[in-house]
Amino acid sequence: MTPHAIAPAAELVARHASAEARATPGSSLLTVLHAIQDDAGYIPDGVVAPLAKAMNLSRAEVHGVITFYHHFRTTPPPQVTVQVCRAESCRSMGSEALVAHIEQRTGCHVDAHRHAPADGATAAPHGSGAVGVESVYCLGLCAVSPAMMINGKLVARVTPAKFDAALDSALSAASQDGQPRAAKEFA
């Protein structure tokens, strides 16, 4: 996910929802939306109408899918996105204490009881760019809890010190080119 210069909506739709792409087995609105978000970093507003037309759907259907699934963003992501696992295994291994440390370090509030859309995640300015923090429920690393993801890179057995190092690495990478990047792996 690299929100570089965003292609015009029509170009994004043409690239990802062409007749050939729709003819591909398994191709669906979800597949196309994921491809657009992977390309642009989020789902731009201008994509809804041309995508609906290209896939022979109503704008309401496309909008409904975008807003129903928490993974889709309708605004550009912060330079650094932290997703901290709040599922049972990670909780039992100290993720709640880790969340308190993350909140203190980033200035973001992470709501444990709200599975909010990605757009609803809190973000705070941090040095050279914004940091966004989201709760997620299972990253599949239960055996090496607590777990988190920074800019799409999984990090296992997270401690406050390991979080600080991963965050510093991600912020440094983001400040070098102004783009989100995966943090150095600290697993």
Short mmCIF file of N, CA and C in Angstrom, two decimals:
data_model
loop_
_atom_site.label_atom_id
_atom_site.label_comp_id
_atom_site.label_asym_id
_atom_site.label_seq_id
_atom_site.Cartn_x
_atom_site.Cartn_y
_atom_site.Cartn_z
N MET A 1 0.86 -1.18 0.00
CA MET A 1 0.00 0.00 0.00
C MET A 1 0.90 1.23 0.00
N THR A 2 0.99 1.85 -1.10
CA THR A 2 1.82 3.03 -1.21
C THR A 2 1.03 4.16 -1.83
N PRO A 3 0.53 5.08 -1.00
CA PRO A 3 -0.26 6.18 -1.55
C PRO A 3 0.63 7.23 -2.20
N HIS A 4 1.25 6.86 -3.31
CA HIS A 4 2.03 7.80 -4.09
C HIS A 4 1.06 8.64 -4.91
N ALA A 5 1.50 9.17 -6.01
CA ALA A 5 0.60 9.96 -6.84
C ALA A 5 -0.58 9.08 -7.26
N ILE A 6 -1.76 9.44 -6.81
CA ILE A 6 -2.95 8.63 -7.04
C ILE A 6 -3.41 8.80 -8.49
N ALA A 7 -3.62 7.67 -9.14
CA ALA A 7 -4.12 7.69 -10.51
C ALA A 7 -5.55 8.22 -10.50
N PRO A 8 -5.99 8.83 -11.59
CA PRO A 8 -7.39 9.27 -11.67
C PRO A 8 -8.33 8.08 -11.48
N ALA A 9 -9.51 8.35 -10.95
CA ALA A 9 -10.48 7.30 -10.64
C ALA A 9 -10.76 6.42 -11.85
N ALA A 10 -10.96 7.02 -13.00
CA ALA A 10 -11.28 6.24 -14.19
C ALA A 10 -10.14 5.28 -14.55
N GLU A 11 -8.91 5.74 -14.36
CA GLU A 11 -7.76 4.88 -14.65
C GLU A 11 -7.68 3.72 -13.67
N LEU A 12 -7.93 3.99 -12.39
CA LEU A 12 -7.94 2.91 -11.39
C LEU A 12 -8.99 1.86 -11.74
N VAL A 13 -10.17 2.32 -12.08
CA VAL A 13 -11.25 1.40 -12.43
C VAL A 13 -10.89 0.62 -13.69
N ALA A 14 -10.40 1.31 -14.70
CA ALA A 14 -10.05 0.63 -15.95
C ALA A 14 -8.99 -0.44 -15.71
N ARG A 15 -8.04 -0.14 -14.86
CA ARG A 15 -6.95 -1.08 -14.59
C ARG A 15 -7.43 -2.31 -13.82
N HIS A 16 -8.33 -2.10 -12.88
CA HIS A 16 -8.71 -3.19 -11.98
C HIS A 16 -10.07 -3.80 -12.23
N ALA A 17 -10.93 -3.15 -12.97
CA ALA A 17 -12.27 -3.68 -13.21
C ALA A 17 -12.56 -3.82 -14.69
N SER A 18 -11.53 -4.05 -15.47
CA SER A 18 -11.72 -4.21 -16.91
C SER A 18 -12.50 -5.48 -17.18
N ALA A 19 -12.97 -5.63 -18.39
CA ALA A 19 -13.72 -6.82 -18.78
C ALA A 19 -12.86 -8.07 -18.56
N GLU A 20 -11.56 -7.98 -18.85
CA GLU A 20 -10.68 -9.13 -18.65
C GLU A 20 -10.58 -9.49 -17.17
N ALA A 21 -10.45 -8.47 -16.32
CA ALA A 21 -10.36 -8.73 -14.88
C ALA A 21 -11.64 -9.34 -14.35
N ARG A 22 -12.80 -8.83 -14.84
CA ARG A 22 -14.07 -9.38 -14.39
C ARG A 22 -14.25 -10.82 -14.87
N ALA A 23 -13.64 -11.17 -15.99
CA ALA A 23 -13.77 -12.52 -16.53
C ALA A 23 -12.86 -13.51 -15.80
N THR A 24 -11.91 -13.00 -15.02
CA THR A 24 -11.00 -13.86 -14.28
C THR A 24 -11.76 -14.60 -13.19
N PRO A 25 -11.59 -15.92 -13.11
CA PRO A 25 -12.28 -16.66 -12.06
C PRO A 25 -11.94 -16.08 -10.68
N GLY A 26 -12.96 -15.91 -9.85
CA GLY A 26 -12.77 -15.37 -8.51
C GLY A 26 -12.78 -13.86 -8.44
N SER A 27 -12.84 -13.20 -9.60
CA SER A 27 -12.87 -11.75 -9.60
C SER A 27 -14.23 -11.28 -9.09
N SER A 28 -14.22 -10.34 -8.22
CA SER A 28 -15.46 -9.84 -7.64
C SER A 28 -15.24 -8.39 -7.23
N LEU A 29 -16.31 -7.78 -6.77
CA LEU A 29 -16.19 -6.40 -6.28
C LEU A 29 -15.15 -6.32 -5.17
N LEU A 30 -15.15 -7.27 -4.26
CA LEU A 30 -14.15 -7.25 -3.18
C LEU A 30 -12.74 -7.34 -3.74
N THR A 31 -12.53 -8.20 -4.70
CA THR A 31 -11.21 -8.35 -5.31
C THR A 31 -10.77 -7.04 -5.95
N VAL A 32 -11.67 -6.41 -6.67
CA VAL A 32 -11.35 -5.15 -7.35
C VAL A 32 -11.08 -4.05 -6.32
N LEU A 33 -11.90 -3.98 -5.27
CA LEU A 33 -11.67 -2.95 -4.24
C LEU A 33 -10.33 -3.15 -3.54
N HIS A 34 -9.98 -4.39 -3.24
CA HIS A 34 -8.67 -4.65 -2.63
C HIS A 34 -7.55 -4.22 -3.57
N ALA A 35 -7.69 -4.51 -4.86
CA ALA A 35 -6.65 -4.13 -5.83
C ALA A 35 -6.53 -2.61 -5.91
N ILE A 36 -7.66 -1.91 -5.92
CA ILE A 36 -7.62 -0.45 -5.97
C ILE A 36 -6.96 0.11 -4.71
N GLN A 37 -7.34 -0.43 -3.55
CA GLN A 37 -6.74 0.06 -2.31
C GLN A 37 -5.25 -0.26 -2.26
N ASP A 38 -4.86 -1.43 -2.73
CA ASP A 38 -3.43 -1.77 -2.77
C ASP A 38 -2.67 -0.81 -3.67
N ASP A 39 -3.30 -0.39 -4.75
CA ASP A 39 -2.67 0.52 -5.71
C ASP A 39 -2.62 1.95 -5.19
N ALA A 40 -3.75 2.45 -4.68
CA ALA A 40 -3.86 3.85 -4.30
C ALA A 40 -3.61 4.11 -2.82
N GLY A 41 -3.71 3.09 -1.99
CA GLY A 41 -3.57 3.27 -0.54
C GLY A 41 -4.90 3.44 0.16
N TYR A 42 -5.94 3.71 -0.60
CA TYR A 42 -7.30 3.87 -0.08
C TYR A 42 -8.25 3.83 -1.28
N ILE A 43 -9.56 3.89 -1.00
CA ILE A 43 -10.56 3.90 -2.07
C ILE A 43 -11.01 5.35 -2.26
N PRO A 44 -10.51 6.02 -3.30
CA PRO A 44 -10.92 7.41 -3.52
C PRO A 44 -12.42 7.52 -3.83
N ASP A 45 -13.05 8.62 -3.40
CA ASP A 45 -14.47 8.84 -3.63
C ASP A 45 -14.85 8.73 -5.10
N GLY A 46 -14.02 9.24 -5.97
CA GLY A 46 -14.34 9.25 -7.39
C GLY A 46 -14.38 7.89 -8.05
N VAL A 47 -14.00 6.85 -7.33
CA VAL A 47 -13.98 5.50 -7.89
C VAL A 47 -15.37 4.86 -7.88
N VAL A 48 -16.23 5.25 -6.95
CA VAL A 48 -17.50 4.56 -6.75
C VAL A 48 -18.36 4.52 -8.01
N ALA A 49 -18.63 5.66 -8.62
CA ALA A 49 -19.52 5.70 -9.79
C ALA A 49 -18.95 4.93 -10.98
N PRO A 50 -17.68 5.16 -11.39
CA PRO A 50 -17.18 4.39 -12.53
C PRO A 50 -17.06 2.89 -12.24
N LEU A 51 -16.76 2.54 -10.99
CA LEU A 51 -16.66 1.13 -10.63
C LEU A 51 -18.03 0.47 -10.68
N ALA A 52 -19.03 1.16 -10.18
CA ALA A 52 -20.40 0.63 -10.23
C ALA A 52 -20.80 0.38 -11.68
N LYS A 53 -20.51 1.33 -12.55
CA LYS A 53 -20.86 1.18 -13.96
C LYS A 53 -20.09 0.02 -14.59
N ALA A 54 -18.80 -0.06 -14.33
CA ALA A 54 -17.97 -1.12 -14.92
C ALA A 54 -18.39 -2.50 -14.47
N MET A 55 -18.89 -2.61 -13.23
CA MET A 55 -19.27 -3.92 -12.70
C MET A 55 -20.77 -4.16 -12.74
N ASN A 56 -21.50 -3.25 -13.39
CA ASN A 56 -22.95 -3.37 -13.52
C ASN A 56 -23.63 -3.49 -12.15
N LEU A 57 -23.25 -2.60 -11.26
CA LEU A 57 -23.82 -2.53 -9.92
C LEU A 57 -24.32 -1.10 -9.68
N SER A 58 -25.12 -0.92 -8.64
CA SER A 58 -25.52 0.44 -8.27
C SER A 58 -24.40 1.07 -7.44
N ARG A 59 -24.39 2.39 -7.41
CA ARG A 59 -23.42 3.09 -6.56
C ARG A 59 -23.64 2.72 -5.10
N ALA A 60 -24.91 2.52 -4.72
CA ALA A 60 -25.23 2.15 -3.33
C ALA A 60 -24.62 0.79 -2.98
N GLU A 61 -24.62 -0.14 -3.93
CA GLU A 61 -24.02 -1.46 -3.66
C GLU A 61 -22.52 -1.33 -3.44
N VAL A 62 -21.86 -0.57 -4.28
CA VAL A 62 -20.41 -0.39 -4.14
C VAL A 62 -20.10 0.33 -2.83
N HIS A 63 -20.82 1.42 -2.58
CA HIS A 63 -20.61 2.17 -1.33
C HIS A 63 -20.88 1.28 -0.11
N GLY A 64 -21.92 0.46 -0.18
CA GLY A 64 -22.26 -0.42 0.93
C GLY A 64 -21.15 -1.41 1.25
N VAL A 65 -20.51 -1.95 0.22
CA VAL A 65 -19.41 -2.88 0.44
C VAL A 65 -18.21 -2.15 1.05
N ILE A 66 -17.92 -0.97 0.53
CA ILE A 66 -16.78 -0.19 1.05
C ILE A 66 -16.98 0.14 2.53
N THR A 67 -18.18 0.53 2.90
CA THR A 67 -18.41 0.94 4.29
C THR A 67 -18.67 -0.24 5.22
N PHE A 68 -19.08 -1.38 4.69
CA PHE A 68 -19.34 -2.55 5.54
C PHE A 68 -18.05 -3.19 6.03
N TYR A 69 -17.08 -3.34 5.16
CA TYR A 69 -15.84 -4.03 5.52
C TYR A 69 -14.84 -3.04 6.12
N HIS A 70 -14.42 -3.34 7.33
CA HIS A 70 -13.54 -2.42 8.06
C HIS A 70 -12.18 -2.22 7.41
N HIS A 71 -11.77 -3.12 6.56
CA HIS A 71 -10.45 -3.03 5.95
C HIS A 71 -10.33 -1.85 4.97
N PHE A 72 -11.42 -1.47 4.34
CA PHE A 72 -11.34 -0.44 3.32
C PHE A 72 -11.28 0.95 3.91
N ARG A 73 -10.37 1.75 3.38
CA ARG A 73 -10.20 3.15 3.78
C ARG A 73 -10.78 4.04 2.69
N THR A 74 -11.38 5.15 3.10
CA THR A 74 -11.85 6.14 2.12
C THR A 74 -11.07 7.44 2.22
N THR A 75 -10.05 7.42 3.05
CA THR A 75 -9.14 8.56 3.17
C THR A 75 -7.71 8.01 3.13
N PRO A 76 -6.75 8.81 2.73
CA PRO A 76 -5.36 8.33 2.70
C PRO A 76 -4.93 7.88 4.10
N PRO A 77 -4.14 6.81 4.17
CA PRO A 77 -3.68 6.33 5.46
C PRO A 77 -2.60 7.26 6.03
N PRO A 78 -2.40 7.20 7.35
CA PRO A 78 -1.27 7.96 7.93
C PRO A 78 0.04 7.37 7.41
N GLN A 79 1.12 8.08 7.63
CA GLN A 79 2.42 7.58 7.18
C GLN A 79 2.77 6.26 7.85
N VAL A 80 2.41 6.12 9.11
CA VAL A 80 2.68 4.88 9.84
C VAL A 80 1.37 4.39 10.45
N THR A 81 0.99 3.17 10.09
CA THR A 81 -0.22 2.56 10.65
C THR A 81 0.19 1.39 11.54
N VAL A 82 -0.23 1.46 12.80
CA VAL A 82 0.03 0.40 13.77
C VAL A 82 -1.28 -0.32 14.00
N GLN A 83 -1.28 -1.63 13.84
CA GLN A 83 -2.44 -2.45 14.15
C GLN A 83 -2.03 -3.39 15.27
N VAL A 84 -2.67 -3.25 16.41
CA VAL A 84 -2.32 -4.06 17.56
C VAL A 84 -3.42 -5.10 17.79
N CYS A 85 -3.02 -6.35 17.98
CA CYS A 85 -3.97 -7.43 18.17
C CYS A 85 -4.57 -7.35 19.57
N ARG A 86 -5.90 -7.45 19.63
CA ARG A 86 -6.62 -7.39 20.90
C ARG A 86 -7.38 -8.69 21.17
N ALA A 87 -7.04 -9.77 20.43
CA ALA A 87 -7.71 -11.06 20.62
C ALA A 87 -7.20 -11.73 21.89
N GLU A 88 -7.87 -12.82 22.26
CA GLU A 88 -7.63 -13.47 23.55
C GLU A 88 -6.19 -13.87 23.79
N SER A 89 -5.55 -14.50 22.82
CA SER A 89 -4.17 -14.96 23.01
C SER A 89 -3.24 -13.78 23.29
N CYS A 90 -3.37 -12.73 22.52
CA CYS A 90 -2.51 -11.56 22.73
C CYS A 90 -2.84 -10.87 24.04
N ARG A 91 -4.12 -10.81 24.39
CA ARG A 91 -4.50 -10.23 25.69
C ARG A 91 -3.85 -11.01 26.83
N SER A 92 -3.89 -12.34 26.73
CA SER A 92 -3.32 -13.16 27.81
C SER A 92 -1.81 -13.02 27.91
N MET A 93 -1.19 -12.54 26.86
CA MET A 93 0.27 -12.37 26.86
C MET A 93 0.69 -10.90 27.02
N GLY A 94 -0.25 -10.03 27.41
CA GLY A 94 0.14 -8.67 27.77
C GLY A 94 -0.17 -7.58 26.77
N SER A 95 -1.05 -7.83 25.82
CA SER A 95 -1.29 -6.78 24.83
C SER A 95 -1.95 -5.54 25.42
N GLU A 96 -2.71 -5.69 26.50
CA GLU A 96 -3.37 -4.51 27.08
C GLU A 96 -2.34 -3.56 27.70
N ALA A 97 -1.31 -4.10 28.33
CA ALA A 97 -0.22 -3.25 28.85
C ALA A 97 0.53 -2.62 27.67
N LEU A 98 0.68 -3.39 26.60
CA LEU A 98 1.33 -2.86 25.40
C LEU A 98 0.51 -1.72 24.81
N VAL A 99 -0.82 -1.88 24.78
CA VAL A 99 -1.69 -0.82 24.26
C VAL A 99 -1.51 0.46 25.08
N ALA A 100 -1.44 0.33 26.39
CA ALA A 100 -1.22 1.51 27.24
C ALA A 100 0.09 2.20 26.86
N HIS A 101 1.13 1.41 26.61
CA HIS A 101 2.41 1.99 26.20
C HIS A 101 2.29 2.67 24.83
N ILE A 102 1.60 2.01 23.89
CA ILE A 102 1.42 2.58 22.55
C ILE A 102 0.66 3.90 22.62
N GLU A 103 -0.40 3.94 23.42
CA GLU A 103 -1.17 5.18 23.58
C GLU A 103 -0.30 6.29 24.14
N GLN A 104 0.49 5.96 25.15
CA GLN A 104 1.36 6.97 25.77
C GLN A 104 2.42 7.44 24.78
N ARG A 105 2.99 6.53 24.01
CA ARG A 105 4.07 6.87 23.09
C ARG A 105 3.57 7.65 21.87
N THR A 106 2.39 7.28 21.35
CA THR A 106 1.92 7.90 20.10
C THR A 106 0.93 9.04 20.30
N GLY A 107 0.28 9.08 21.47
CA GLY A 107 -0.77 10.07 21.69
C GLY A 107 -2.10 9.66 21.08
N CYS A 108 -2.19 8.44 20.57
CA CYS A 108 -3.44 7.93 19.99
C CYS A 108 -4.20 7.14 21.04
N HIS A 109 -5.52 7.17 20.94
CA HIS A 109 -6.36 6.36 21.82
C HIS A 109 -6.82 5.14 21.04
N VAL A 110 -6.64 3.96 21.63
CA VAL A 110 -7.04 2.70 21.00
C VAL A 110 -8.22 2.15 21.77
N ASP A 111 -9.38 2.09 21.14
CA ASP A 111 -10.60 1.63 21.80
C ASP A 111 -10.68 0.11 21.73
N ALA A 112 -10.66 -0.56 22.89
CA ALA A 112 -10.66 -2.01 22.95
C ALA A 112 -11.99 -2.63 22.58
N HIS A 113 -13.07 -1.91 22.70
CA HIS A 113 -14.39 -2.51 22.51
C HIS A 113 -15.04 -2.09 21.21
N ARG A 114 -14.31 -1.44 20.34
CA ARG A 114 -14.89 -0.96 19.10
C ARG A 114 -14.09 -1.53 17.94
N HIS A 115 -14.76 -2.26 17.11
CA HIS A 115 -14.12 -2.76 15.90
C HIS A 115 -14.45 -1.75 14.81
N ALA A 116 -13.76 -0.65 14.83
CA ALA A 116 -14.09 0.49 13.98
C ALA A 116 -13.54 0.31 12.57
N PRO A 117 -14.15 1.00 11.62
CA PRO A 117 -13.57 1.01 10.27
C PRO A 117 -12.18 1.62 10.32
N ALA A 118 -11.38 1.28 9.34
CA ALA A 118 -10.02 1.82 9.30
C ALA A 118 -10.04 3.34 9.36
N ASP A 119 -11.05 3.95 8.73
CA ASP A 119 -11.14 5.41 8.77
C ASP A 119 -11.40 5.93 10.17
N GLY A 120 -11.94 5.09 11.06
CA GLY A 120 -12.27 5.52 12.41
C GLY A 120 -11.12 5.39 13.39
N ALA A 121 -9.99 4.89 12.91
CA ALA A 121 -8.84 4.75 13.79
C ALA A 121 -8.34 6.14 14.19
N THR A 122 -7.81 6.21 15.39
CA THR A 122 -7.31 7.51 15.82
C THR A 122 -5.91 7.71 15.28
N ALA A 123 -5.59 8.94 15.02
CA ALA A 123 -4.26 9.26 14.52
C ALA A 123 -3.77 10.51 15.23
N ALA A 124 -2.48 10.59 15.40
CA ALA A 124 -1.88 11.74 16.04
C ALA A 124 -0.61 12.10 15.29
N PRO A 125 -0.30 13.39 15.22
CA PRO A 125 0.96 13.76 14.58
C PRO A 125 2.12 13.23 15.41
N HIS A 126 3.15 12.77 14.77
CA HIS A 126 4.30 12.25 15.49
C HIS A 126 5.54 12.54 14.67
N GLY A 127 6.29 13.50 15.06
CA GLY A 127 7.51 13.83 14.34
C GLY A 127 7.22 14.28 12.92
N SER A 128 7.74 13.51 11.96
CA SER A 128 7.66 13.91 10.56
C SER A 128 6.34 13.54 9.89
N GLY A 129 5.46 12.81 10.56
CA GLY A 129 4.21 12.42 9.91
C GLY A 129 3.24 11.88 10.92
N ALA A 130 2.09 11.47 10.43
CA ALA A 130 1.04 10.98 11.30
C ALA A 130 1.23 9.50 11.59
N VAL A 131 0.81 9.12 12.80
CA VAL A 131 0.77 7.73 13.22
C VAL A 131 -0.68 7.39 13.48
N GLY A 132 -1.16 6.30 12.91
CA GLY A 132 -2.52 5.83 13.16
C GLY A 132 -2.44 4.52 13.91
N VAL A 133 -3.32 4.34 14.90
CA VAL A 133 -3.33 3.11 15.68
C VAL A 133 -4.72 2.51 15.61
N GLU A 134 -4.77 1.21 15.30
CA GLU A 134 -6.04 0.49 15.17
C GLU A 134 -5.99 -0.79 15.98
N SER A 135 -7.15 -1.17 16.50
CA SER A 135 -7.30 -2.49 17.10
C SER A 135 -7.65 -3.47 16.00
N VAL A 136 -7.05 -4.65 16.04
CA VAL A 136 -7.44 -5.75 15.15
C VAL A 136 -7.66 -6.98 16.02
N TYR A 137 -8.38 -7.92 15.48
CA TYR A 137 -8.73 -9.10 16.27
C TYR A 137 -8.25 -10.35 15.57
N CYS A 138 -6.99 -10.67 15.84
CA CYS A 138 -6.23 -11.84 15.42
C CYS A 138 -5.45 -11.59 14.16
N LEU A 139 -4.15 -11.65 14.32
CA LEU A 139 -3.22 -11.53 13.20
C LEU A 139 -2.64 -12.90 12.83
N GLY A 140 -3.11 -13.95 13.53
CA GLY A 140 -2.64 -15.30 13.23
C GLY A 140 -1.30 -15.64 13.84
N LEU A 141 -0.85 -14.88 14.80
CA LEU A 141 0.44 -15.13 15.45
C LEU A 141 0.24 -15.52 16.92
N CYS A 142 -0.79 -16.29 17.19
CA CYS A 142 -1.16 -16.61 18.57
C CYS A 142 -0.03 -17.29 19.34
N ALA A 143 0.77 -18.10 18.68
CA ALA A 143 1.86 -18.81 19.35
C ALA A 143 3.00 -17.89 19.75
N VAL A 144 3.03 -16.70 19.19
CA VAL A 144 4.12 -15.76 19.49
C VAL A 144 3.52 -14.40 19.89
N SER A 145 2.50 -14.46 20.75
CA SER A 145 1.80 -13.26 21.22
C SER A 145 2.68 -12.48 22.18
N PRO A 146 2.38 -11.19 22.38
CA PRO A 146 1.44 -10.36 21.64
C PRO A 146 2.01 -9.96 20.29
N ALA A 147 1.08 -9.67 19.37
CA ALA A 147 1.47 -9.37 18.00
C ALA A 147 0.91 -8.04 17.55
N MET A 148 1.56 -7.47 16.55
CA MET A 148 1.08 -6.23 15.93
C MET A 148 1.57 -6.21 14.49
N MET A 149 1.08 -5.23 13.76
CA MET A 149 1.53 -5.00 12.40
C MET A 149 1.82 -3.51 12.28
N ILE A 150 2.96 -3.19 11.69
CA ILE A 150 3.29 -1.79 11.40
C ILE A 150 3.49 -1.68 9.90
N ASN A 151 2.63 -0.86 9.27
CA ASN A 151 2.67 -0.68 7.82
C ASN A 151 2.70 -2.01 7.08
N GLY A 152 1.88 -2.95 7.55
CA GLY A 152 1.72 -4.23 6.87
C GLY A 152 2.75 -5.27 7.23
N LYS A 153 3.69 -4.95 8.09
CA LYS A 153 4.74 -5.89 8.48
C LYS A 153 4.41 -6.46 9.85
N LEU A 154 4.30 -7.80 9.94
CA LEU A 154 3.98 -8.45 11.20
C LEU A 154 5.15 -8.39 12.16
N VAL A 155 4.85 -8.19 13.43
CA VAL A 155 5.85 -8.17 14.48
C VAL A 155 5.33 -9.05 15.60
N ALA A 156 6.13 -10.01 16.05
CA ALA A 156 5.72 -10.96 17.07
C ALA A 156 6.45 -10.70 18.39
N ARG A 157 5.88 -11.28 19.47
CA ARG A 157 6.47 -11.15 20.82
C ARG A 157 6.83 -9.69 21.12
N VAL A 158 5.85 -8.83 20.94
CA VAL A 158 6.07 -7.40 21.06
C VAL A 158 6.17 -7.00 22.53
N THR A 159 7.21 -6.26 22.84
CA THR A 159 7.39 -5.65 24.15
C THR A 159 7.37 -4.14 23.91
N PRO A 160 7.25 -3.35 24.96
CA PRO A 160 7.33 -1.90 24.75
C PRO A 160 8.61 -1.48 24.03
N ALA A 161 9.74 -2.07 24.38
CA ALA A 161 11.01 -1.71 23.72
C ALA A 161 11.00 -2.12 22.25
N LYS A 162 10.45 -3.29 21.95
CA LYS A 162 10.37 -3.75 20.56
C LYS A 162 9.42 -2.86 19.76
N PHE A 163 8.31 -2.45 20.39
CA PHE A 163 7.39 -1.52 19.72
C PHE A 163 8.10 -0.21 19.41
N ASP A 164 8.81 0.35 20.40
CA ASP A 164 9.52 1.62 20.20
C ASP A 164 10.50 1.52 19.03
N ALA A 165 11.26 0.41 18.97
CA ALA A 165 12.24 0.24 17.89
C ALA A 165 11.54 0.13 16.54
N ALA A 166 10.45 -0.65 16.48
CA ALA A 166 9.72 -0.82 15.21
C ALA A 166 9.08 0.50 14.78
N LEU A 167 8.51 1.25 15.73
CA LEU A 167 7.91 2.54 15.40
C LEU A 167 8.97 3.52 14.91
N ASP A 168 10.10 3.59 15.59
CA ASP A 168 11.18 4.48 15.17
C ASP A 168 11.65 4.13 13.76
N SER A 169 11.77 2.84 13.47
CA SER A 169 12.19 2.39 12.14
C SER A 169 11.16 2.80 11.08
N ALA A 170 9.88 2.60 11.38
CA ALA A 170 8.83 2.96 10.42
C ALA A 170 8.77 4.47 10.21
N LEU A 171 8.91 5.24 11.28
CA LEU A 171 8.90 6.70 11.16
C LEU A 171 10.11 7.18 10.36
N SER A 172 11.25 6.56 10.58
CA SER A 172 12.46 6.92 9.84
C SER A 172 12.29 6.63 8.36
N ALA A 173 11.77 5.45 8.04
CA ALA A 173 11.53 5.09 6.64
C ALA A 173 10.53 6.04 6.00
N ALA A 174 9.47 6.39 6.72
CA ALA A 174 8.45 7.29 6.18
C ALA A 174 9.01 8.69 5.96
N SER A 175 9.87 9.14 6.85
CA SER A 175 10.42 10.49 6.70
C SER A 175 11.43 10.58 5.56
N GLN A 176 12.04 9.46 5.21
CA GLN A 176 13.01 9.46 4.11
C GLN A 176 12.37 9.73 2.76
N ASP A 177 11.15 9.22 2.57
CA ASP A 177 10.54 9.43 1.26
C ASP A 177 9.10 9.92 1.34
N GLY A 178 8.60 10.17 2.55
CA GLY A 178 7.25 10.68 2.69
C GLY A 178 6.17 9.65 2.41
N GLN A 179 6.54 8.39 2.24
CA GLN A 179 5.60 7.32 1.93
C GLN A 179 5.59 6.30 3.07
N PRO A 180 4.42 5.67 3.34
CA PRO A 180 4.43 4.56 4.29
C PRO A 180 5.24 3.41 3.71
N ARG A 181 5.94 2.74 4.59
CA ARG A 181 6.70 1.56 4.20
C ARG A 181 6.60 0.55 5.32
N ALA A 182 6.87 -0.67 5.00
CA ALA A 182 6.88 -1.70 6.04
C ALA A 182 8.06 -1.41 6.97
N ALA A 183 7.82 -1.62 8.24
CA ALA A 183 8.88 -1.43 9.22
C ALA A 183 9.85 -2.59 9.14
N LYS A 184 11.06 -2.38 9.62
CA LYS A 184 12.03 -3.45 9.69
C LYS A 184 11.46 -4.55 10.56
N GLU A 185 11.65 -5.78 10.17
CA GLU A 185 11.09 -6.89 10.95
C GLU A 185 11.89 -7.07 12.23
N PHE A 186 11.19 -7.21 13.33
CA PHE A 186 11.82 -7.40 14.63
C PHE A 186 11.30 -8.66 15.27
N ALA A 187 11.00 -9.69 14.50
CA ALA A 187 10.39 -10.92 15.04
C ALA A 187 11.34 -11.80 15.77
#
